[in-house]
Short mmCIF file of C-alpha atoms in Angstrom, two decimals:
data_model
loop_
_atom_site.label_atom_id
_atom_site.label_comp_id
_atom_site.label_asym_id
_atom_site.label_seq_id
_atom_site.Cartn_x
_atom_site.Cartn_y
_atom_site.Cartn_z
CA VAL A 1118 -29.78 109.69 19.16
CA GLU A 1119 -26.38 111.34 19.64
CA GLU A 1120 -23.68 111.59 16.99
CA VAL A 1121 -22.32 108.29 15.81
CA VAL A 1122 -18.51 108.49 15.64
CA ASP A 1123 -16.83 105.82 13.42
CA TYR A 1124 -13.48 104.51 14.71
CA THR A 1125 -11.10 101.68 14.32
CA VAL A 1126 -8.73 100.32 16.72
CA LEU A 1127 -5.31 99.80 15.04
CA GLN A 1128 -2.28 98.21 17.05
CA VAL A 1129 1.32 98.53 15.95
CA THR A 1130 3.53 96.42 17.27
CA LYS A 1131 7.40 96.21 16.71
CA ASN A 1132 8.77 93.16 18.49
CA PRO A 1133 12.57 93.50 17.85
CA GLY A 1134 13.21 89.73 19.67
CA ILE A 1135 11.90 88.20 16.63
CA PRO A 1136 15.17 87.00 14.66
CA VAL A 1137 16.32 85.46 18.41
CA ILE A 1138 12.63 83.76 18.59
CA TYR A 1139 13.13 82.62 15.30
CA ALA A 1140 16.53 81.40 15.67
CA GLY A 1141 15.40 79.22 19.03
CA PHE A 1142 12.86 77.28 17.01
CA GLY A 1143 15.64 76.24 14.55
CA LEU A 1144 17.94 75.68 17.17
CA MET A 1145 15.84 73.42 18.90
CA LEU A 1146 14.70 71.78 15.79
CA MET A 1147 18.46 70.85 14.80
CA GLY A 1148 19.33 69.48 18.67
CA ILE A 1149 16.08 66.69 17.93
CA PHE A 1150 17.09 66.02 14.93
CA ILE A 1151 20.97 65.64 15.75
CA SER A 1152 19.95 63.71 18.95
CA PHE A 1153 17.61 61.50 17.25
CA TYR A 1154 18.85 60.96 13.31
CA MET A 1155 22.40 62.13 13.40
CA ARG A 1156 24.05 59.65 15.60
CA ASN A 1157 23.43 55.99 16.69
CA PRO A 1158 19.89 55.31 18.34
CA ALA A 1159 19.88 54.41 21.89
CA PRO A 1160 21.69 50.91 21.94
CA SER A 1161 19.22 47.84 21.72
CA THR A 1162 18.91 45.55 24.39
CA LYS A 1163 20.61 42.83 22.14
CA PRO A 1164 23.20 43.24 19.19
CA GLY A 1165 22.55 43.15 15.94
CA VAL A 1166 18.95 44.08 16.20
CA SER A 1167 18.33 47.29 14.59
CA LEU A 1168 15.35 48.79 12.38
CA VAL B 114 -16.03 68.43 -10.23
CA THR B 115 -17.61 68.83 -6.65
CA THR B 116 -17.29 67.99 -3.13
CA GLU B 117 -19.94 65.64 -2.90
CA LEU B 118 -17.73 63.60 -5.54
CA GLY B 119 -14.69 63.89 -3.23
CA VAL B 120 -16.66 62.23 -0.30
CA ILE B 121 -18.08 58.96 -2.34
CA ILE B 122 -14.28 58.79 -3.57
CA PHE B 123 -13.33 59.06 0.11
CA ARG B 124 -15.91 56.24 1.03
CA ILE B 125 -14.85 53.86 -1.39
CA ALA B 126 -11.17 54.58 -0.23
CA PHE B 127 -12.47 53.64 3.31
CA TRP B 128 -14.17 50.09 1.72
CA ILE B 129 -10.51 49.44 0.34
CA TYR B 130 -8.88 49.92 3.37
CA LEU B 131 -11.11 47.50 5.34
CA ALA B 132 -10.28 44.92 2.74
CA ALA B 133 -6.76 45.88 2.99
CA ALA B 134 -7.10 45.41 6.91
CA VAL B 135 -8.74 41.59 7.05
CA CYS B 136 -6.26 40.45 4.92
CA TYR B 137 -3.89 41.88 7.22
CA ILE B 138 -5.22 40.11 10.10
CA GLY B 139 -5.85 37.33 8.02
CA TYR B 140 -2.41 37.30 6.98
CA LEU B 141 -1.10 37.21 10.54
CA ILE B 142 -3.12 34.61 11.81
CA GLY B 143 -3.77 32.44 9.53
CA ARG B 144 0.27 33.23 7.88
CA SER B 145 -0.96 33.27 4.54
CA ASP B 146 1.84 35.10 2.55
CA ALA B 147 -0.86 35.18 -0.40
CA LEU B 148 -2.85 37.20 2.16
CA GLY B 149 -0.09 39.40 2.98
CA LYS B 150 0.46 40.10 -0.42
CA VAL B 151 -3.34 40.80 -1.50
CA GLY B 152 -3.50 43.33 1.53
CA VAL B 153 -0.40 45.45 0.64
CA SER B 154 -2.33 45.85 -3.01
CA LEU B 155 -5.43 46.71 -1.35
CA LEU B 156 -3.77 49.33 0.93
CA ILE B 157 -1.83 50.92 -1.93
CA LEU B 158 -5.01 50.70 -3.73
CA GLY B 159 -6.78 52.44 -1.13
CA LEU B 160 -4.08 54.87 -0.28
CA LEU B 161 -4.58 56.16 -4.57
CA ALA B 162 -8.73 56.03 -3.79
CA ASN B 163 -7.37 58.63 -1.01
CA THR B 164 -5.57 60.73 -2.95
CA GLY B 165 -8.11 60.61 -5.73
CA SER B 166 -10.11 62.17 -2.78
CA LEU B 167 -8.10 64.43 -1.58
CA ALA B 168 -7.22 65.87 -4.83
CA VAL B 169 -10.90 66.22 -6.22
CA ARG B 170 -11.71 68.03 -2.90
CA MET B 171 -8.43 70.56 -3.25
CA VAL B 172 -9.72 71.19 -6.89
CA ALA B 173 -13.54 71.50 -5.86
CA SER B 174 -13.44 73.59 -2.77
CA GLY B 175 -10.25 75.67 -3.98
CA HIS B 176 -7.86 75.09 -0.95
CA PRO B 177 -5.55 72.49 0.83
CA PRO B 178 -7.95 69.69 2.29
CA PHE B 179 -6.76 71.27 5.89
CA LEU B 180 -9.57 73.28 6.92
CA ASN B 181 -11.72 71.56 9.05
CA LEU B 182 -12.06 68.06 11.00
CA TYR B 183 -13.49 66.19 8.01
CA GLU B 184 -10.64 67.21 5.73
CA TYR B 185 -7.96 67.21 8.63
CA MET B 186 -9.00 63.26 8.96
CA ILE B 187 -9.13 62.14 5.51
CA SER B 188 -5.28 63.84 5.21
CA PHE B 189 -4.58 62.11 8.36
CA ALA B 190 -5.88 58.83 6.70
CA TRP B 191 -3.32 59.34 3.97
CA GLY B 192 -0.41 60.32 6.07
CA ALA B 193 -1.04 57.29 7.94
CA ALA B 194 -1.12 54.95 5.36
CA VAL B 195 2.04 56.73 3.68
CA VAL B 196 4.03 56.23 6.68
CA TYR B 197 2.89 53.11 7.41
CA LEU B 198 3.66 51.69 3.69
CA ALA B 199 7.33 53.23 4.05
CA LEU B 200 7.47 51.62 7.35
CA GLU B 201 6.49 48.14 5.94
CA ARG B 202 9.28 48.50 3.33
CA MET B 203 12.01 50.01 5.58
CA THR B 204 11.51 46.95 8.04
CA LYS B 205 10.22 44.42 5.38
CA ASN B 206 7.88 43.38 8.09
CA ARG B 207 4.12 43.05 7.17
CA SER B 208 2.98 41.53 10.71
CA LEU B 209 3.38 45.03 12.10
CA GLY B 210 0.36 45.73 9.54
CA SER B 211 -1.79 43.27 11.23
CA PHE B 212 -1.95 46.37 13.93
CA VAL B 213 -1.71 49.47 12.34
CA VAL B 214 -4.08 48.92 9.22
CA PRO B 215 -7.31 48.16 11.12
CA LEU B 216 -6.32 51.37 12.85
CA ILE B 217 -6.03 53.43 9.80
CA ALA B 218 -9.46 51.62 8.50
CA LEU B 219 -10.96 52.85 11.67
CA PHE B 220 -9.84 56.51 11.37
CA ALA B 221 -11.51 56.87 7.81
CA LEU B 222 -14.39 55.43 9.04
CA LEU B 223 -14.50 58.08 11.54
CA ALA B 224 -13.68 60.44 8.75
CA CYS B 225 -16.51 59.26 7.08
CA ARG B 226 -19.18 59.79 9.78
CA LEU B 227 -17.75 63.86 10.16
CA PRO B 228 -19.77 66.65 8.63
CA SER B 229 -18.32 67.38 5.13
CA ASP B 230 -19.40 70.62 4.24
CA VAL B 231 -17.06 72.95 2.94
CA ASN B 232 -16.10 75.86 5.47
CA PRO B 233 -15.22 79.44 4.64
CA THR B 234 -11.73 80.38 6.14
CA MET B 235 -11.73 83.08 8.69
CA PRO B 236 -9.92 85.72 7.51
CA ALA B 237 -7.86 86.16 10.36
CA LEU B 238 -6.48 82.77 9.74
CA LYS B 239 -5.05 83.18 6.14
CA SER B 240 -1.54 82.61 6.17
CA ALA B 241 0.89 80.19 4.67
CA TRP B 242 2.07 78.97 7.81
CA ARG B 243 -1.33 76.88 8.09
CA ILE B 244 0.25 74.48 5.24
CA PRO B 245 3.56 73.19 7.04
CA HIS B 246 1.58 73.61 10.55
CA ILE B 247 -0.94 71.13 9.12
CA ALA B 248 1.24 68.80 6.70
CA SER B 249 3.74 68.16 9.98
CA GLY B 250 0.05 67.19 12.23
CA ILE B 251 -0.41 64.49 10.23
CA LEU B 252 2.86 62.89 10.00
CA ALA B 253 3.29 63.20 13.92
CA TYR B 254 -0.16 61.92 14.84
CA ALA B 255 0.44 59.18 12.09
CA ALA B 256 3.74 58.29 13.31
CA PHE B 257 2.25 58.38 17.19
CA GLY B 258 -0.66 56.38 15.74
CA ILE B 259 1.62 53.97 14.35
CA ALA B 260 3.48 53.67 17.41
CA PHE B 261 0.66 53.03 19.24
CA GLY B 262 -0.31 49.96 16.85
CA ILE B 263 3.12 48.73 17.36
CA SER B 264 3.21 48.82 21.08
CA ILE B 265 -0.14 46.84 21.25
CA MET B 266 1.82 44.18 19.25
CA TYR B 267 4.59 44.13 22.07
CA LEU B 268 2.50 43.81 25.03
CA ILE B 269 0.73 40.92 23.33
CA ARG B 270 4.03 39.31 22.43
CA ASP B 271 5.68 40.32 25.90
CA ARG B 272 2.20 38.79 27.35
CA ALA B 273 2.53 35.04 25.06
CA GLU B 274 6.07 34.87 26.12
CA ARG B 275 5.64 35.05 29.93
CA LYS B 276 2.15 32.54 29.19
CA GLY B 277 4.87 30.38 27.42
CA LYS B 278 2.17 30.67 24.44
CA SER B 279 3.94 29.75 21.04
CA PHE B 280 0.59 31.23 18.71
CA TRP B 281 2.19 35.02 18.95
CA THR B 282 5.60 33.97 19.27
CA SER B 283 5.40 32.12 16.14
CA ARG B 284 3.40 35.23 14.21
CA LEU B 285 5.21 38.22 15.54
CA PRO B 286 8.27 39.70 14.97
CA SER B 287 11.02 39.61 18.28
CA LEU B 288 10.68 41.79 21.50
CA GLU B 289 13.31 43.93 20.21
CA ALA B 290 12.60 44.46 17.21
CA ILE B 291 9.38 45.78 18.24
CA ASP B 292 10.83 47.69 20.55
CA ARG B 293 13.37 49.18 18.27
CA ILE B 294 10.76 50.19 15.45
CA THR B 295 8.37 51.92 18.04
CA TYR B 296 11.55 54.06 19.43
CA ARG B 297 12.28 55.12 15.42
CA THR B 298 8.87 55.51 14.94
CA VAL B 299 8.48 57.75 17.84
CA ALA B 300 11.70 59.81 17.38
CA PHE B 301 10.12 60.51 13.64
CA GLY B 302 6.75 61.70 15.14
CA PHE B 303 8.72 63.78 17.86
CA MET B 304 10.09 66.05 15.66
CA LEU B 305 7.51 66.45 13.55
CA GLN B 306 5.62 67.26 16.45
CA THR B 307 8.09 69.50 17.64
CA LEU B 308 7.73 71.05 14.03
CA LEU B 309 3.52 71.73 14.63
CA LEU B 310 4.13 73.50 17.73
CA ILE B 311 6.48 75.90 16.18
CA THR B 312 4.62 76.66 13.13
CA GLY B 313 1.34 76.74 15.37
CA ALA B 314 3.03 79.32 17.44
CA ILE B 315 4.36 81.26 14.49
CA TRP B 316 1.21 81.36 12.91
CA ALA B 317 -0.89 82.30 15.93
CA GLN B 318 1.28 85.01 16.61
CA TYR B 319 -0.15 86.29 13.09
CA ALA B 320 -3.26 85.67 13.43
CA TRP B 321 -4.23 86.12 17.47
CA GLY B 322 -1.09 88.36 18.31
CA ARG B 323 0.29 86.52 20.83
CA TYR B 324 2.69 82.83 20.05
CA TRP B 325 1.05 81.00 22.99
CA GLY B 326 -1.94 81.44 24.96
CA TRP B 327 -2.88 78.19 26.96
CA ASP B 328 -5.87 77.60 24.35
CA PRO B 329 -7.76 74.09 24.90
CA LYS B 330 -5.64 72.81 21.62
CA GLU B 331 -2.63 74.18 22.72
CA THR B 332 -2.47 72.71 25.83
CA TRP B 333 -3.12 69.19 24.82
CA GLY B 334 -0.76 69.83 22.31
CA LEU B 335 1.90 70.18 24.92
CA VAL B 336 1.19 67.46 27.20
CA THR B 337 1.16 65.00 24.48
CA TRP B 338 4.29 66.74 23.10
CA LEU B 339 5.47 66.43 27.12
CA ILE B 340 4.52 62.69 27.04
CA TYR B 341 6.69 61.98 23.84
CA ALA B 342 9.53 64.52 25.19
CA ALA B 343 9.49 61.97 28.53
CA TYR B 344 9.48 58.33 26.22
CA LEU B 345 12.32 59.45 24.80
CA HIS B 346 13.76 60.89 28.10
CA THR B 347 12.87 57.52 29.67
CA ARG B 348 15.04 55.42 27.28
CA ALA B 349 18.09 57.56 27.79
CA ILE B 350 17.77 56.00 31.54
CA GLY B 351 17.57 52.64 30.17
CA TRP B 352 13.97 52.27 29.87
CA ARG B 353 12.41 49.98 27.18
CA GLY B 354 10.09 46.96 26.32
CA ARG B 355 6.58 47.20 28.33
CA LYS B 356 7.47 50.61 30.44
CA SER B 357 8.44 51.99 27.21
CA ALA B 358 5.46 50.81 25.19
CA VAL B 359 2.64 51.91 27.91
CA VAL B 360 4.28 55.33 27.40
CA ALA B 361 3.98 55.20 23.98
CA ILE B 362 0.39 54.12 24.46
CA VAL B 363 -0.87 56.80 27.12
CA GLY B 364 0.93 59.02 24.25
CA PHE B 365 -1.34 58.17 21.29
CA ILE B 366 -4.58 58.22 23.97
CA ALA B 367 -3.42 62.32 24.77
CA THR B 368 -2.62 62.35 20.88
CA ILE B 369 -6.73 61.50 20.21
CA PHE B 370 -7.88 63.87 23.07
CA THR B 371 -5.57 66.47 21.39
CA LEU B 372 -7.28 65.84 17.92
CA LEU B 373 -10.57 64.55 19.01
CA GLY B 374 -11.62 65.65 22.00
CA VAL B 375 -10.19 68.99 22.59
CA SER B 376 -12.57 69.72 19.45
CA PHE B 377 -15.76 67.95 20.55
CA LEU B 378 -15.41 68.49 24.30
CA MET B 379 -13.91 72.10 25.12
CA SER B 380 -14.56 75.54 23.38
CA GLY B 381 -11.64 77.74 22.28
CA LEU B 382 -10.10 79.24 19.52
CA HIS B 383 -9.31 75.67 18.02
CA SER B 384 -13.04 74.88 18.06
CA TYR B 385 -13.21 75.01 14.22
CA MET B 386 -10.85 72.28 13.65
#
């Protein structure tokens, strides 16, 4: 039996783009919120019908 | 407090949901306001039992009830009941429940048939992102389920109008109202589903070292998201009524496939769920 060597594989990552990614996520949610909740919903086929 | 107790309480919740569904259908067919009131009371009672089952399970297992498909489904039934009750209150329209509450009972039945063992968390998946991920999933899919139920209602009324049958037209809200409620429900679900995908991507980055990896659950989650995005986009170019209702129905079929089909038919990193 040959000698057994213990070892660990570790990987270190650094991603300077993380704030950009999170800002993108935030913008996307904000955009959906504004377009579907802040303004009037898409006009109905008949006036006076709303939720 | 044991897991078995939680399972028994949820089984009771299922029977109450089923009774509520029967009352809601009777309310619509027989135009009986009394049955409608019994239906709401039973639905609230079922929701309380469902809440109890979630609380007992959380105490017994020591983690939020979000870890396997059984826990997800009992939470999903809970979310659907909460979102539906809020919608009924907002629209002051009980006939929606005749199409939604039977779906809630069906999902509760499905949950009862799933294995209810408590699984230990895989160490790689321990993360605070799980809670917003699954909570937004429960609410988004609940909203899509409701949009599905009321889209069916739309198609029934639409067909009845074209054939001149007054049985349905005298019992269901106007087509415009149903269409509008579906739209609002999908818009609500869509934002939460976007949050679902985002929190899932961040969690995946921490757990597996990539935001997105075309795992079957991820791919089908994206397909579902794109269908609802198409629902909203086509409304912006003027689609309404029947066409929109069909898209909402297709969207929910894709949702069910993402939620259950992928778990049972495909293997991938999400197969624990």
